[in-house]
PDB file of C-alpha atoms (C1' of nucleotides) in Angstrom:
ATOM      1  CA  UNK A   1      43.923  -9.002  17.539  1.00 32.00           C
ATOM      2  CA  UNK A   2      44.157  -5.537  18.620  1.00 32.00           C
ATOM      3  CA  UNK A   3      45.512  -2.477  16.863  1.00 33.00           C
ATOM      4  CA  UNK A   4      48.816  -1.968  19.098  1.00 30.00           C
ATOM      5  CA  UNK A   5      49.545   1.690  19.288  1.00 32.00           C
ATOM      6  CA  UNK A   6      47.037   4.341  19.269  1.00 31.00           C
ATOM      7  CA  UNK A   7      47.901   7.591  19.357  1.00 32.00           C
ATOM      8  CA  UNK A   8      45.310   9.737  21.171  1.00 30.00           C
ATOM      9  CA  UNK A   9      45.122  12.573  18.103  1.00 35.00           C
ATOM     10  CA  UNK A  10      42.331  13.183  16.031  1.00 38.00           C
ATOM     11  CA  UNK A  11      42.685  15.641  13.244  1.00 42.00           C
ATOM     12  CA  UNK A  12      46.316  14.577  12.339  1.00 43.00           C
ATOM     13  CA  UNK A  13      46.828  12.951   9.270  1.00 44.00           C
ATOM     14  CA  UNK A  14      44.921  13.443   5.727  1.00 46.00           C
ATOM     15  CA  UNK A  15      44.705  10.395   4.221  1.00 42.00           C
ATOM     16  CA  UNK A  16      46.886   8.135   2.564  1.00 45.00           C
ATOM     17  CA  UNK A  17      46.075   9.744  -0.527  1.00 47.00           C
ATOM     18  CA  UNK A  18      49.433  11.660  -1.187  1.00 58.00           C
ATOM     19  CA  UNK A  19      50.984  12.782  -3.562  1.00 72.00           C
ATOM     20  CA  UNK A  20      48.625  12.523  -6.375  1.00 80.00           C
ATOM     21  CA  UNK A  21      48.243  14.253  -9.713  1.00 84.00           C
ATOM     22  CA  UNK A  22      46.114  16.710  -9.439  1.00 83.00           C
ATOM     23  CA  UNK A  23      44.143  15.084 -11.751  1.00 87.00           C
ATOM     24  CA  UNK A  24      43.427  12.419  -9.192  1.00 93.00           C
ATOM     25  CA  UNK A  25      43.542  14.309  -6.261  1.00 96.00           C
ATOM     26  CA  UNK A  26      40.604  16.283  -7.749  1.00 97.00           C
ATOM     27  CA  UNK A  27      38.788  13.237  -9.220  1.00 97.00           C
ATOM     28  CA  UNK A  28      38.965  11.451  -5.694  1.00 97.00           C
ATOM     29  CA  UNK A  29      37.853  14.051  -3.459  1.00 98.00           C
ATOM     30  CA  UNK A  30      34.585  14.521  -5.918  1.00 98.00           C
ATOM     31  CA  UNK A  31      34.129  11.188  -6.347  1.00 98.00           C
ATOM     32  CA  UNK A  32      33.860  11.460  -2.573  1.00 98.00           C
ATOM     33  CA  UNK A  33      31.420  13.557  -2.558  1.00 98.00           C
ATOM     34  CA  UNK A  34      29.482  12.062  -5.722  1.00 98.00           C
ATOM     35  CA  UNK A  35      26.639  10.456  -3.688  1.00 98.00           C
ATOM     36  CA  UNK A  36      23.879  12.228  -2.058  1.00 97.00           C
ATOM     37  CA  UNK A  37      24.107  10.428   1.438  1.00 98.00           C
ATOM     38  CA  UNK A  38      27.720  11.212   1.547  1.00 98.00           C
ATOM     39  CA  UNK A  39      26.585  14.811   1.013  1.00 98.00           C
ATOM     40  CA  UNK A  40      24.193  15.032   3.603  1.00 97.00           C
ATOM     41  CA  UNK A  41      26.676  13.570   6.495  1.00 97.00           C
ATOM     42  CA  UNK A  42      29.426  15.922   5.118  1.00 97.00           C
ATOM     43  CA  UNK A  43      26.252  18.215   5.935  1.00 96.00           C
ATOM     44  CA  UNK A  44      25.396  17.405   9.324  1.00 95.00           C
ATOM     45  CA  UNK A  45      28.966  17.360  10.555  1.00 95.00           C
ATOM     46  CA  UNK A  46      29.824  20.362   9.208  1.00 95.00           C
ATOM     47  CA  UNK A  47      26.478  21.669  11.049  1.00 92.00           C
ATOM     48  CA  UNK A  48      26.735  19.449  14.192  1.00 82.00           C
ATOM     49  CA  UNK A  49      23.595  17.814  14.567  1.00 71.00           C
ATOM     50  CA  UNK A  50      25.672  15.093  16.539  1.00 71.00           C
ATOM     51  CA  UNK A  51      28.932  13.450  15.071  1.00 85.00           C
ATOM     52  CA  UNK A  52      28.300  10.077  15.747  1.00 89.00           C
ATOM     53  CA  UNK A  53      27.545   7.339  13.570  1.00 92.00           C
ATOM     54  CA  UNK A  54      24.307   7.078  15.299  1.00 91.00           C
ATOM     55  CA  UNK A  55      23.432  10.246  14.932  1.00 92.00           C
ATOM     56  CA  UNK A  56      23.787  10.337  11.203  1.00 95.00           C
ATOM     57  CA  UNK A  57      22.045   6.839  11.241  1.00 96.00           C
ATOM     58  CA  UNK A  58      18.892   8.893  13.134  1.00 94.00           C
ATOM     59  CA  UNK A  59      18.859  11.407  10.274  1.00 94.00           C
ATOM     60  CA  UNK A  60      19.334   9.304   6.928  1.00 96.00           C
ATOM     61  CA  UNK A  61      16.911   6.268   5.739  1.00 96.00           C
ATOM     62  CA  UNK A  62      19.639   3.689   5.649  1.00 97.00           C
ATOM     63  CA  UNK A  63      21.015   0.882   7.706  1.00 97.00           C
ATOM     64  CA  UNK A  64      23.715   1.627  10.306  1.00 97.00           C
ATOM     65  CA  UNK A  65      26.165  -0.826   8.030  1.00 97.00           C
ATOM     66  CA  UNK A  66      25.556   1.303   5.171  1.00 98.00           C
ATOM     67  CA  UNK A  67      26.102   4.423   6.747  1.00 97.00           C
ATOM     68  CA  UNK A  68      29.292   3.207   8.142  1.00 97.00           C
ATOM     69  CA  UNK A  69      30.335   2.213   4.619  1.00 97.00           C
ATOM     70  CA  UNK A  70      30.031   5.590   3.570  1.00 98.00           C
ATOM     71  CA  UNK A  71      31.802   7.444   6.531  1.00 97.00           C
ATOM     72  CA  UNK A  72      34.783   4.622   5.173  1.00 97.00           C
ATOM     73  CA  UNK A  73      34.720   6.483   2.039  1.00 98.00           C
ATOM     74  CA  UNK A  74      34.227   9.607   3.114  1.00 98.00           C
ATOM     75  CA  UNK A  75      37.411   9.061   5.313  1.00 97.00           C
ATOM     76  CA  UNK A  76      39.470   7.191   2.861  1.00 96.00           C
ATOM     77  CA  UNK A  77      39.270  10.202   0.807  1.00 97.00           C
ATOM     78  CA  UNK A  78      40.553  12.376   3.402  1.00 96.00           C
ATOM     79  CA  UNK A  79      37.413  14.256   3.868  1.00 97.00           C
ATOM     80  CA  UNK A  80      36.330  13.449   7.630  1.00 96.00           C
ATOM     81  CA  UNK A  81      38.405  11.846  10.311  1.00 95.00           C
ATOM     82  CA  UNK A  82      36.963  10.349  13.524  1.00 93.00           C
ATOM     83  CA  UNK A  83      38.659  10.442  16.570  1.00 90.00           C
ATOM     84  CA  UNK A  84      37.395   7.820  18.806  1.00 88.00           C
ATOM     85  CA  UNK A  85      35.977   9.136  22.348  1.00 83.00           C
ATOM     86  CA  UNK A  86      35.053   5.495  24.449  1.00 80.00           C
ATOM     87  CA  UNK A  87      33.117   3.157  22.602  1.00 83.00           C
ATOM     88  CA  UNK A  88      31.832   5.851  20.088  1.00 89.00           C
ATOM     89  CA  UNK A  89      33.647   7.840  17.316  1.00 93.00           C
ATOM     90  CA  UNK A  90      33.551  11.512  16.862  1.00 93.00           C
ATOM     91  CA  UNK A  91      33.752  12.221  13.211  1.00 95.00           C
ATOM     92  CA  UNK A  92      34.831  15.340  12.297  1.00 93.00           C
ATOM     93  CA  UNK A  93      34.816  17.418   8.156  1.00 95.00           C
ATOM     94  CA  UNK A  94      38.119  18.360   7.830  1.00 95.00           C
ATOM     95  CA  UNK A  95      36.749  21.510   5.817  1.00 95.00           C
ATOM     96  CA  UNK A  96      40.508  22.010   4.321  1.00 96.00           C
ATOM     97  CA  UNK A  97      40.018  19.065   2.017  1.00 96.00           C
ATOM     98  CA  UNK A  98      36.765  21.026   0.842  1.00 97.00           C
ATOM     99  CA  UNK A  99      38.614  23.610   0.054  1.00 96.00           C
ATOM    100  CA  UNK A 100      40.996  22.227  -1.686  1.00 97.00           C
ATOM    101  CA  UNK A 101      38.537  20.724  -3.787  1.00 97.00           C
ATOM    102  CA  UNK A 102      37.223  24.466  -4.305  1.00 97.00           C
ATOM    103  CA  UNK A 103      40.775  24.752  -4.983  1.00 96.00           C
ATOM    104  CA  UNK A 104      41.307  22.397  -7.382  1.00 97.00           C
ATOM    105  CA  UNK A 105      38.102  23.041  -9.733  1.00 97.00           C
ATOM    106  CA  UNK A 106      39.145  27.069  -9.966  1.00 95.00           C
ATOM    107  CA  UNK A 107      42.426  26.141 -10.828  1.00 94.00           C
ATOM    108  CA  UNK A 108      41.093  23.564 -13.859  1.00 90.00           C
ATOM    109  CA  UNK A 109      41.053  26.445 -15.628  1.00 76.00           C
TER     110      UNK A 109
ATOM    111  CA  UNK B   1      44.685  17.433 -37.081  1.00 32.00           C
ATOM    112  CA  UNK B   2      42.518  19.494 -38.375  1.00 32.00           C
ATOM    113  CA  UNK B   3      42.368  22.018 -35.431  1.00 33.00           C
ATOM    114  CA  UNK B   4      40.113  24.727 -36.667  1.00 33.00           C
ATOM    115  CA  UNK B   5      39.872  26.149 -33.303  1.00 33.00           C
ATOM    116  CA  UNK B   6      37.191  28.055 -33.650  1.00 33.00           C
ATOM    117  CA  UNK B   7      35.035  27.330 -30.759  1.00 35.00           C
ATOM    118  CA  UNK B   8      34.073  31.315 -30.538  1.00 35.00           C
ATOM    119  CA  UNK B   9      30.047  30.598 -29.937  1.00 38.00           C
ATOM    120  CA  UNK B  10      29.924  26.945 -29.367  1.00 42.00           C
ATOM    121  CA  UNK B  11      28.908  27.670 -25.665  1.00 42.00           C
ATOM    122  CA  UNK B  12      25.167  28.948 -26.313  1.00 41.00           C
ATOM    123  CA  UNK B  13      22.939  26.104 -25.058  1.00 40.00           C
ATOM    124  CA  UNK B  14      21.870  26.173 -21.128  1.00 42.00           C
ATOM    125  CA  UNK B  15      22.212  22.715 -19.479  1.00 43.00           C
ATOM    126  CA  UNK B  16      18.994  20.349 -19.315  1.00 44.00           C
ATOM    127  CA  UNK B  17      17.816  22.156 -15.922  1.00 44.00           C
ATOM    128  CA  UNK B  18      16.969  20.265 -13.241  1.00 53.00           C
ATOM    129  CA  UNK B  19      15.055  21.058  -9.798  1.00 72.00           C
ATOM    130  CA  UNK B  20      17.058  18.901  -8.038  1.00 80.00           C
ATOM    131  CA  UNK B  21      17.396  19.090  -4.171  1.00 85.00           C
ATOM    132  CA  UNK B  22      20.960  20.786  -3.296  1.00 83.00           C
ATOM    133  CA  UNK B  23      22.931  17.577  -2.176  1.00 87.00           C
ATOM    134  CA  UNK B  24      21.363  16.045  -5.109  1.00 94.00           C
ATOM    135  CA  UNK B  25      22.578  18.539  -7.304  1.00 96.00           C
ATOM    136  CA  UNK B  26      25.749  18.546  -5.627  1.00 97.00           C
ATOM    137  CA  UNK B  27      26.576  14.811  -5.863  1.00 97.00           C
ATOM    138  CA  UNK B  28      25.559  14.401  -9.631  1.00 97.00           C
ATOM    139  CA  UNK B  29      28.078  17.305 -10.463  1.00 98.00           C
ATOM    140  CA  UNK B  30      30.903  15.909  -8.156  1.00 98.00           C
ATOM    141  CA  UNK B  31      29.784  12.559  -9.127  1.00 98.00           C
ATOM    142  CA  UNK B  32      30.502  13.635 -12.779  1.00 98.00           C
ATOM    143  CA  UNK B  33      34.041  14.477 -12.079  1.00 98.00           C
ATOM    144  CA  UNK B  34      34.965  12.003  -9.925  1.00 98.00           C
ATOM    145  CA  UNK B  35      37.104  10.059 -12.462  1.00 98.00           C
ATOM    146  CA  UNK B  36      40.527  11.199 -13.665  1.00 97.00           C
ATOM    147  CA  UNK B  37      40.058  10.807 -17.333  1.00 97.00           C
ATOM    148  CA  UNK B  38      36.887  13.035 -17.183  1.00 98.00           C
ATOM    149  CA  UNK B  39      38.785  15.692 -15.292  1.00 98.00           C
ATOM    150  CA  UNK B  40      41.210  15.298 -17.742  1.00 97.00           C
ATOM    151  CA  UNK B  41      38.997  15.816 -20.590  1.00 97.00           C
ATOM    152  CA  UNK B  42      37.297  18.893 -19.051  1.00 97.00           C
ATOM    153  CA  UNK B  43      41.049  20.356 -18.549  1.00 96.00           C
ATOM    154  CA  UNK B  44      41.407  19.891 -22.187  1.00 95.00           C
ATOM    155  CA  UNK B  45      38.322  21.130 -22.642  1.00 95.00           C
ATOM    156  CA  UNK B  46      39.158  24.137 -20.807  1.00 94.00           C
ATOM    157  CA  UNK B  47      42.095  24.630 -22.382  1.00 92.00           C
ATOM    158  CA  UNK B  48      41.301  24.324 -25.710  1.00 82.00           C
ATOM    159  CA  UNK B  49      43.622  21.909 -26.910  1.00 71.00           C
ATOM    160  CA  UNK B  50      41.394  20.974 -29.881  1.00 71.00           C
ATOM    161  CA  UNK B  51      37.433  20.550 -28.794  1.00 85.00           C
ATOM    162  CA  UNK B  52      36.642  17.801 -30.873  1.00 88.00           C
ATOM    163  CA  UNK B  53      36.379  13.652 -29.463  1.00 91.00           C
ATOM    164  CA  UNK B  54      39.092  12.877 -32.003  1.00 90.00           C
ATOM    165  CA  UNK B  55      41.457  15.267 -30.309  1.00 92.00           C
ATOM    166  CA  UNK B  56      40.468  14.029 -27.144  1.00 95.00           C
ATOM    167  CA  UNK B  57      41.517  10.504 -28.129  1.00 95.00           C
ATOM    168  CA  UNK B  58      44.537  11.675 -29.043  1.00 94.00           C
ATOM    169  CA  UNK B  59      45.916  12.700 -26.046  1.00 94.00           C
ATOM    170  CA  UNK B  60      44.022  10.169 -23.923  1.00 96.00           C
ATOM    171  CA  UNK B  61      45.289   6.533 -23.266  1.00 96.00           C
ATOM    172  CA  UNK B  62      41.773   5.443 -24.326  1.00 97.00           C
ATOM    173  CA  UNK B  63      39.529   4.047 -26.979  1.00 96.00           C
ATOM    174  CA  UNK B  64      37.682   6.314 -28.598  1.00 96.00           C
ATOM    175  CA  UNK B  65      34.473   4.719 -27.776  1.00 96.00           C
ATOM    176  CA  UNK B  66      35.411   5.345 -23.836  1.00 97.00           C
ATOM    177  CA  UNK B  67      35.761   8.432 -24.330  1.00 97.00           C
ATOM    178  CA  UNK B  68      32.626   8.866 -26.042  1.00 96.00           C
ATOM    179  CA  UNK B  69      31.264   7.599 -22.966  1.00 97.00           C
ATOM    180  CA  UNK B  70      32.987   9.948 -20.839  1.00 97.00           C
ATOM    181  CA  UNK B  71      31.415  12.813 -22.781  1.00 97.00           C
ATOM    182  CA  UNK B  72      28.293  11.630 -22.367  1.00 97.00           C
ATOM    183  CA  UNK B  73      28.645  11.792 -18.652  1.00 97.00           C
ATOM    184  CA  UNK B  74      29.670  15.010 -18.762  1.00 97.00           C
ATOM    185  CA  UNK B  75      27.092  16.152 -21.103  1.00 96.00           C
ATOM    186  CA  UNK B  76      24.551  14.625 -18.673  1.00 95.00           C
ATOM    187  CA  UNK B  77      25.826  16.372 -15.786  1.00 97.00           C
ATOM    188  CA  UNK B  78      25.561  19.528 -17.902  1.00 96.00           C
ATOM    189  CA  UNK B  79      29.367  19.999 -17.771  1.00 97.00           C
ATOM    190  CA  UNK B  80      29.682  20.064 -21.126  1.00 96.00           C
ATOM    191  CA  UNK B  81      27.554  20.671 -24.095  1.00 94.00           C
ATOM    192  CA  UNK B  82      28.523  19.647 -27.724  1.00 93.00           C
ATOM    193  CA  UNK B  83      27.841  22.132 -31.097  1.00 89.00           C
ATOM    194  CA  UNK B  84      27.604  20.121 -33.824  1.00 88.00           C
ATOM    195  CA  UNK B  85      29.991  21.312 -36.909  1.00 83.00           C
ATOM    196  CA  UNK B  86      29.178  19.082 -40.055  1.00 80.00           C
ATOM    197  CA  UNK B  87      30.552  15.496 -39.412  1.00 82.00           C
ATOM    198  CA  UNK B  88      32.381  16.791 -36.241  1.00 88.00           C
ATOM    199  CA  UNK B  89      31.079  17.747 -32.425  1.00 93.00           C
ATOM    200  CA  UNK B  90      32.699  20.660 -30.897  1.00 93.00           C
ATOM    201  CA  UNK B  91      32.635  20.463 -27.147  1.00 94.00           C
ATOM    202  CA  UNK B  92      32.950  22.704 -24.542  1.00 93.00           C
ATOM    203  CA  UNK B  93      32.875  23.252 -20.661  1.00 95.00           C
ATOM    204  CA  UNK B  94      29.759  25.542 -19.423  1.00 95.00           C
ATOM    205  CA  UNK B  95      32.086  27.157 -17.012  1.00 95.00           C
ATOM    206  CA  UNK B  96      28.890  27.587 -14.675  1.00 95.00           C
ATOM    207  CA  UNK B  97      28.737  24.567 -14.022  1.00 96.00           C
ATOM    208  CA  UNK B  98      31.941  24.597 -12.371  1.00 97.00           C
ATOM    209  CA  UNK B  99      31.300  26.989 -10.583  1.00 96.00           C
ATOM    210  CA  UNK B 100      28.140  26.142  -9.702  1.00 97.00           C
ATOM    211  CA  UNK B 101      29.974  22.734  -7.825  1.00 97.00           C
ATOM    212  CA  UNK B 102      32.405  25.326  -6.214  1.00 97.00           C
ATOM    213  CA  UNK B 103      29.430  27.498  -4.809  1.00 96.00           C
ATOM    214  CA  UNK B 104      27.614  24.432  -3.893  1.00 97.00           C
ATOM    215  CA  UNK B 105      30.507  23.088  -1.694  1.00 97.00           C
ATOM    216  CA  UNK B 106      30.992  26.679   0.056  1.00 95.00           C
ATOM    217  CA  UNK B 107      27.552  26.330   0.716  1.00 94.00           C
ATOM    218  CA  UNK B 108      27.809  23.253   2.238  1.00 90.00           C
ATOM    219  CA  UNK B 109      28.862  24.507   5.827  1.00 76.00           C
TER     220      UNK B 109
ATOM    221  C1'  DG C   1      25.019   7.450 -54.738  1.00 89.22           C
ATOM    222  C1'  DA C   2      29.637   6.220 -52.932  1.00 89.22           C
ATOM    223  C1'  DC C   3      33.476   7.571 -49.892  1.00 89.22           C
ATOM    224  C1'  DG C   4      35.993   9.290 -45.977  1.00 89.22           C
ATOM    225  C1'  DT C   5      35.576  11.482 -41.495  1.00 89.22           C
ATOM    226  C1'  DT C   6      33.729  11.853 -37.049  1.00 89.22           C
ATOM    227  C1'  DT C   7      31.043  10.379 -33.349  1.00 89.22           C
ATOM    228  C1'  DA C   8      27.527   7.505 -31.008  1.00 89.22           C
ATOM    229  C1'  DT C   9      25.817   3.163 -29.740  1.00 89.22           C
ATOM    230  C1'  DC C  10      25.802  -1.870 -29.096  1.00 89.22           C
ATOM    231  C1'  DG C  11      27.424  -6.041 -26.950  1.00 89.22           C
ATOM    232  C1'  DT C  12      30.218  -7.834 -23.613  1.00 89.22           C
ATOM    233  C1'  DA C  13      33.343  -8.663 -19.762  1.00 89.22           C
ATOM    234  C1'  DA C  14      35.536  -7.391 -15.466  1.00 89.22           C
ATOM    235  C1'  DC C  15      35.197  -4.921 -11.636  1.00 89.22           C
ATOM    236  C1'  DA C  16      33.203  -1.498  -8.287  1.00 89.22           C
ATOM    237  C1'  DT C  17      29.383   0.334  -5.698  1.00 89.22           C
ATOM    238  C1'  DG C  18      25.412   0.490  -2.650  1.00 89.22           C
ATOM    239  C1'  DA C  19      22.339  -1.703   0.076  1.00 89.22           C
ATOM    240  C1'  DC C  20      20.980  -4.949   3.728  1.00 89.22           C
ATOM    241  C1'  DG C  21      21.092  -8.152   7.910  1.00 89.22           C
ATOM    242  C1'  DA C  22      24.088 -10.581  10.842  1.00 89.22           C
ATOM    243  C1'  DT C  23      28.080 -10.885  13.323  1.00 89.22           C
ATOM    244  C1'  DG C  24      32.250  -9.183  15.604  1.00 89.22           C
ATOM    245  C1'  DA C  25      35.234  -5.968  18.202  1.00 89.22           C
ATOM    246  C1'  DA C  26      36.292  -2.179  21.600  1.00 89.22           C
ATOM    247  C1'  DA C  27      35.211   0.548  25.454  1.00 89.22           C
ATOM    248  C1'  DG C  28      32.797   1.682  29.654  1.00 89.22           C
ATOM    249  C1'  DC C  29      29.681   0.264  33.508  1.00 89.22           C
ATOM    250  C1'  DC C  30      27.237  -3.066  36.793  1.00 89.22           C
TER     251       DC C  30
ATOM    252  C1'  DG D   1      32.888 -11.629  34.520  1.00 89.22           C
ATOM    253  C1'  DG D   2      28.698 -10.136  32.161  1.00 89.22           C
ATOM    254  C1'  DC D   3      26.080  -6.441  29.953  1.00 89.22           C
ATOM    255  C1'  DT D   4      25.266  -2.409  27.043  1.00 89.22           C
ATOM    256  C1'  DT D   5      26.462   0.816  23.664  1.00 89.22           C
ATOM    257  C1'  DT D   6      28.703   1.970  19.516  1.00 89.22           C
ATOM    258  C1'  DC D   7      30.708   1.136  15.389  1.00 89.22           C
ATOM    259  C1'  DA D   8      33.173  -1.819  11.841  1.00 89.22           C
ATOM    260  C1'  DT D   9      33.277  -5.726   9.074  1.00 89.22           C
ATOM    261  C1'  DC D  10      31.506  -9.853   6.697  1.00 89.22           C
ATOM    262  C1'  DG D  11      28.650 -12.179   3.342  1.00 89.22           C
ATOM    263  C1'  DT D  12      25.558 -11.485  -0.177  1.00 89.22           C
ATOM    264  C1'  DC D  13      22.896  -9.661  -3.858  1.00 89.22           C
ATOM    265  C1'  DA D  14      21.584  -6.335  -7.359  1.00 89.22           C
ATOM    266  C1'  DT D  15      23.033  -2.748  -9.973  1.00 89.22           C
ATOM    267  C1'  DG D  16      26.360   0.539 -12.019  1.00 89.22           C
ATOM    268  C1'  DT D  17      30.785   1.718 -13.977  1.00 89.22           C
ATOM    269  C1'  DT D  18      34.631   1.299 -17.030  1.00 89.22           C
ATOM    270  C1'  DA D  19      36.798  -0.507 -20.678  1.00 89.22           C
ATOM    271  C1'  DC D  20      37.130  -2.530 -25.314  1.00 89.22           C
ATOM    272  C1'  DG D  21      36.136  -3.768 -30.317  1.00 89.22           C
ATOM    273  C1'  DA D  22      32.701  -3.720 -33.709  1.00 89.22           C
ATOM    274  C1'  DT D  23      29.150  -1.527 -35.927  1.00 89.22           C
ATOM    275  C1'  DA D  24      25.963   2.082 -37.158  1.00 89.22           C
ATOM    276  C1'  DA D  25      24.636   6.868 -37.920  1.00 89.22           C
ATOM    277  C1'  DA D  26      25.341  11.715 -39.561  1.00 89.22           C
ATOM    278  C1'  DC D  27      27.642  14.899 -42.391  1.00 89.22           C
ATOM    279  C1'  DG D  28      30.317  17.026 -46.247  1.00 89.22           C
ATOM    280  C1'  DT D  29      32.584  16.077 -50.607  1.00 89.22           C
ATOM    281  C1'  DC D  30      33.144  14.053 -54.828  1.00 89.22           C
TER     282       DC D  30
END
DNA sequence: GACGTTTATCGTAACATGACGATGAAAGCC
DNA sequence: GGCTTTCATCGTCATGTTACGATAAACGTC
C-alpha cells in the first residue's frame, strides 16, 4: 500500500534518465520544456511565487489534475524534483538540468 | 551522392516572425527539438554532412517521407529554412534560432 | 514532351498528449 | 477516529504526433 522507505532528501537524484545519447538527452529535456504551461511553472519556481502544486494551480487556467500531470513530466525529465514537506510537496527547478540543456544546444554545433 | 556542398548563401531568409509571448516562443522552439531524429537532423544540418532530404535519409533509419515531415517541423519552428536548387532543397540551420532557445532558457530565471 | 531526380503531400494506422472531473492516498490536526 | 488539506492517479475523450507506403509536384536534361 505504502511506499516503504523514504528517504528524507530532496534534491538528490536526476532522473532515471541516464545515460542517454546526447541526442536524447537533448531531445527529452526540450521536449520537456515544449509546452507553454510547463514553461510558465518552470517560471514560477524558478521565481518563487510559491512551490506548491496549489500555488501553480492559483496562477495557470487549468485543473489541479492537469497541472499535476505536467509537474509528472516536468519531473520525469529531470527538470524539477519535489521534496515532500507534510501533506504538501515543495517542488523545486533543478536549474543544472537547464543548463545542461544550454549545454547541449551550444555544443550541437 | 551528389554532394555539391555548396551551401555558401543558402542561409539568407529570416524566419516567419512571430510576436509570440516568451514561454510561447520558448515552448514552440523546444517543442521543435524535442524528438531525437530532429536533433539529429539539425546536427547534420549543422555539420554539413550533405544539406539535402536525400542525404538526410541516408543516414537516418527513416522513410523519406518522415523525414520530410521532420523538416517541416523544423522549418515551422524557423529552425531551418530550405533554398531551393533546381529539383533539390538545400537546408540549413538559422543558427539564431538556436541561440535564441539558449537565451530564452537563461532568461527563464 | 518524356524521363529521372528530388521533395512534398496524402491517406492511414498506432500511439502519445492534454484536458477534465472524480476518486484515492498521505500527512497533520481536532 | 474523523476531518481537512494537498497532491496523485484513474477513466475518459478529443486531438496531435509519428511512422509508413503511395502518389503527386517541381525542376533540369534530353
Amino acid at each position: 500500500m505504502t511506499m516503504k522507505a523514504k528517504p528524507d532528501d530532496c534534491c538528490l537524484p536526476p532522473a532515471p534518465a541516464r545515460r542517454l545519447k546526447p541526442e536524447q538527452e537533448l531531445a527529452r529535456l526540450a521536449k520537456a520544456m515544449g509546452h507553454p504551461a510547463r514553461v510558465r511553472i518552470v517560471q514560477l519556481l524558478l521565481r518563487r511565487e510559491g512551490c506548491m502544486c496549489g500555488d501553480i494551480v492559483d496562477q495557470l487556467p487549468l485543473a489541479q489534475s492537469t497541472v499535476s500531470q505536467h509537474l509528472k513530466v516536468l519531473k520525469e525529465a529531470g527538470i524539477i524534483v519535489g521534496q515532500t514537506e507534510g501533506p504538501k510537496i515543495c517542488y523545486c527547478v533543478r536549474r543544472e538540468a537547464l543548463r545542461r540543456l544550454e549545454e547541449l544546444l551550444s555544443e550541437l554545433a
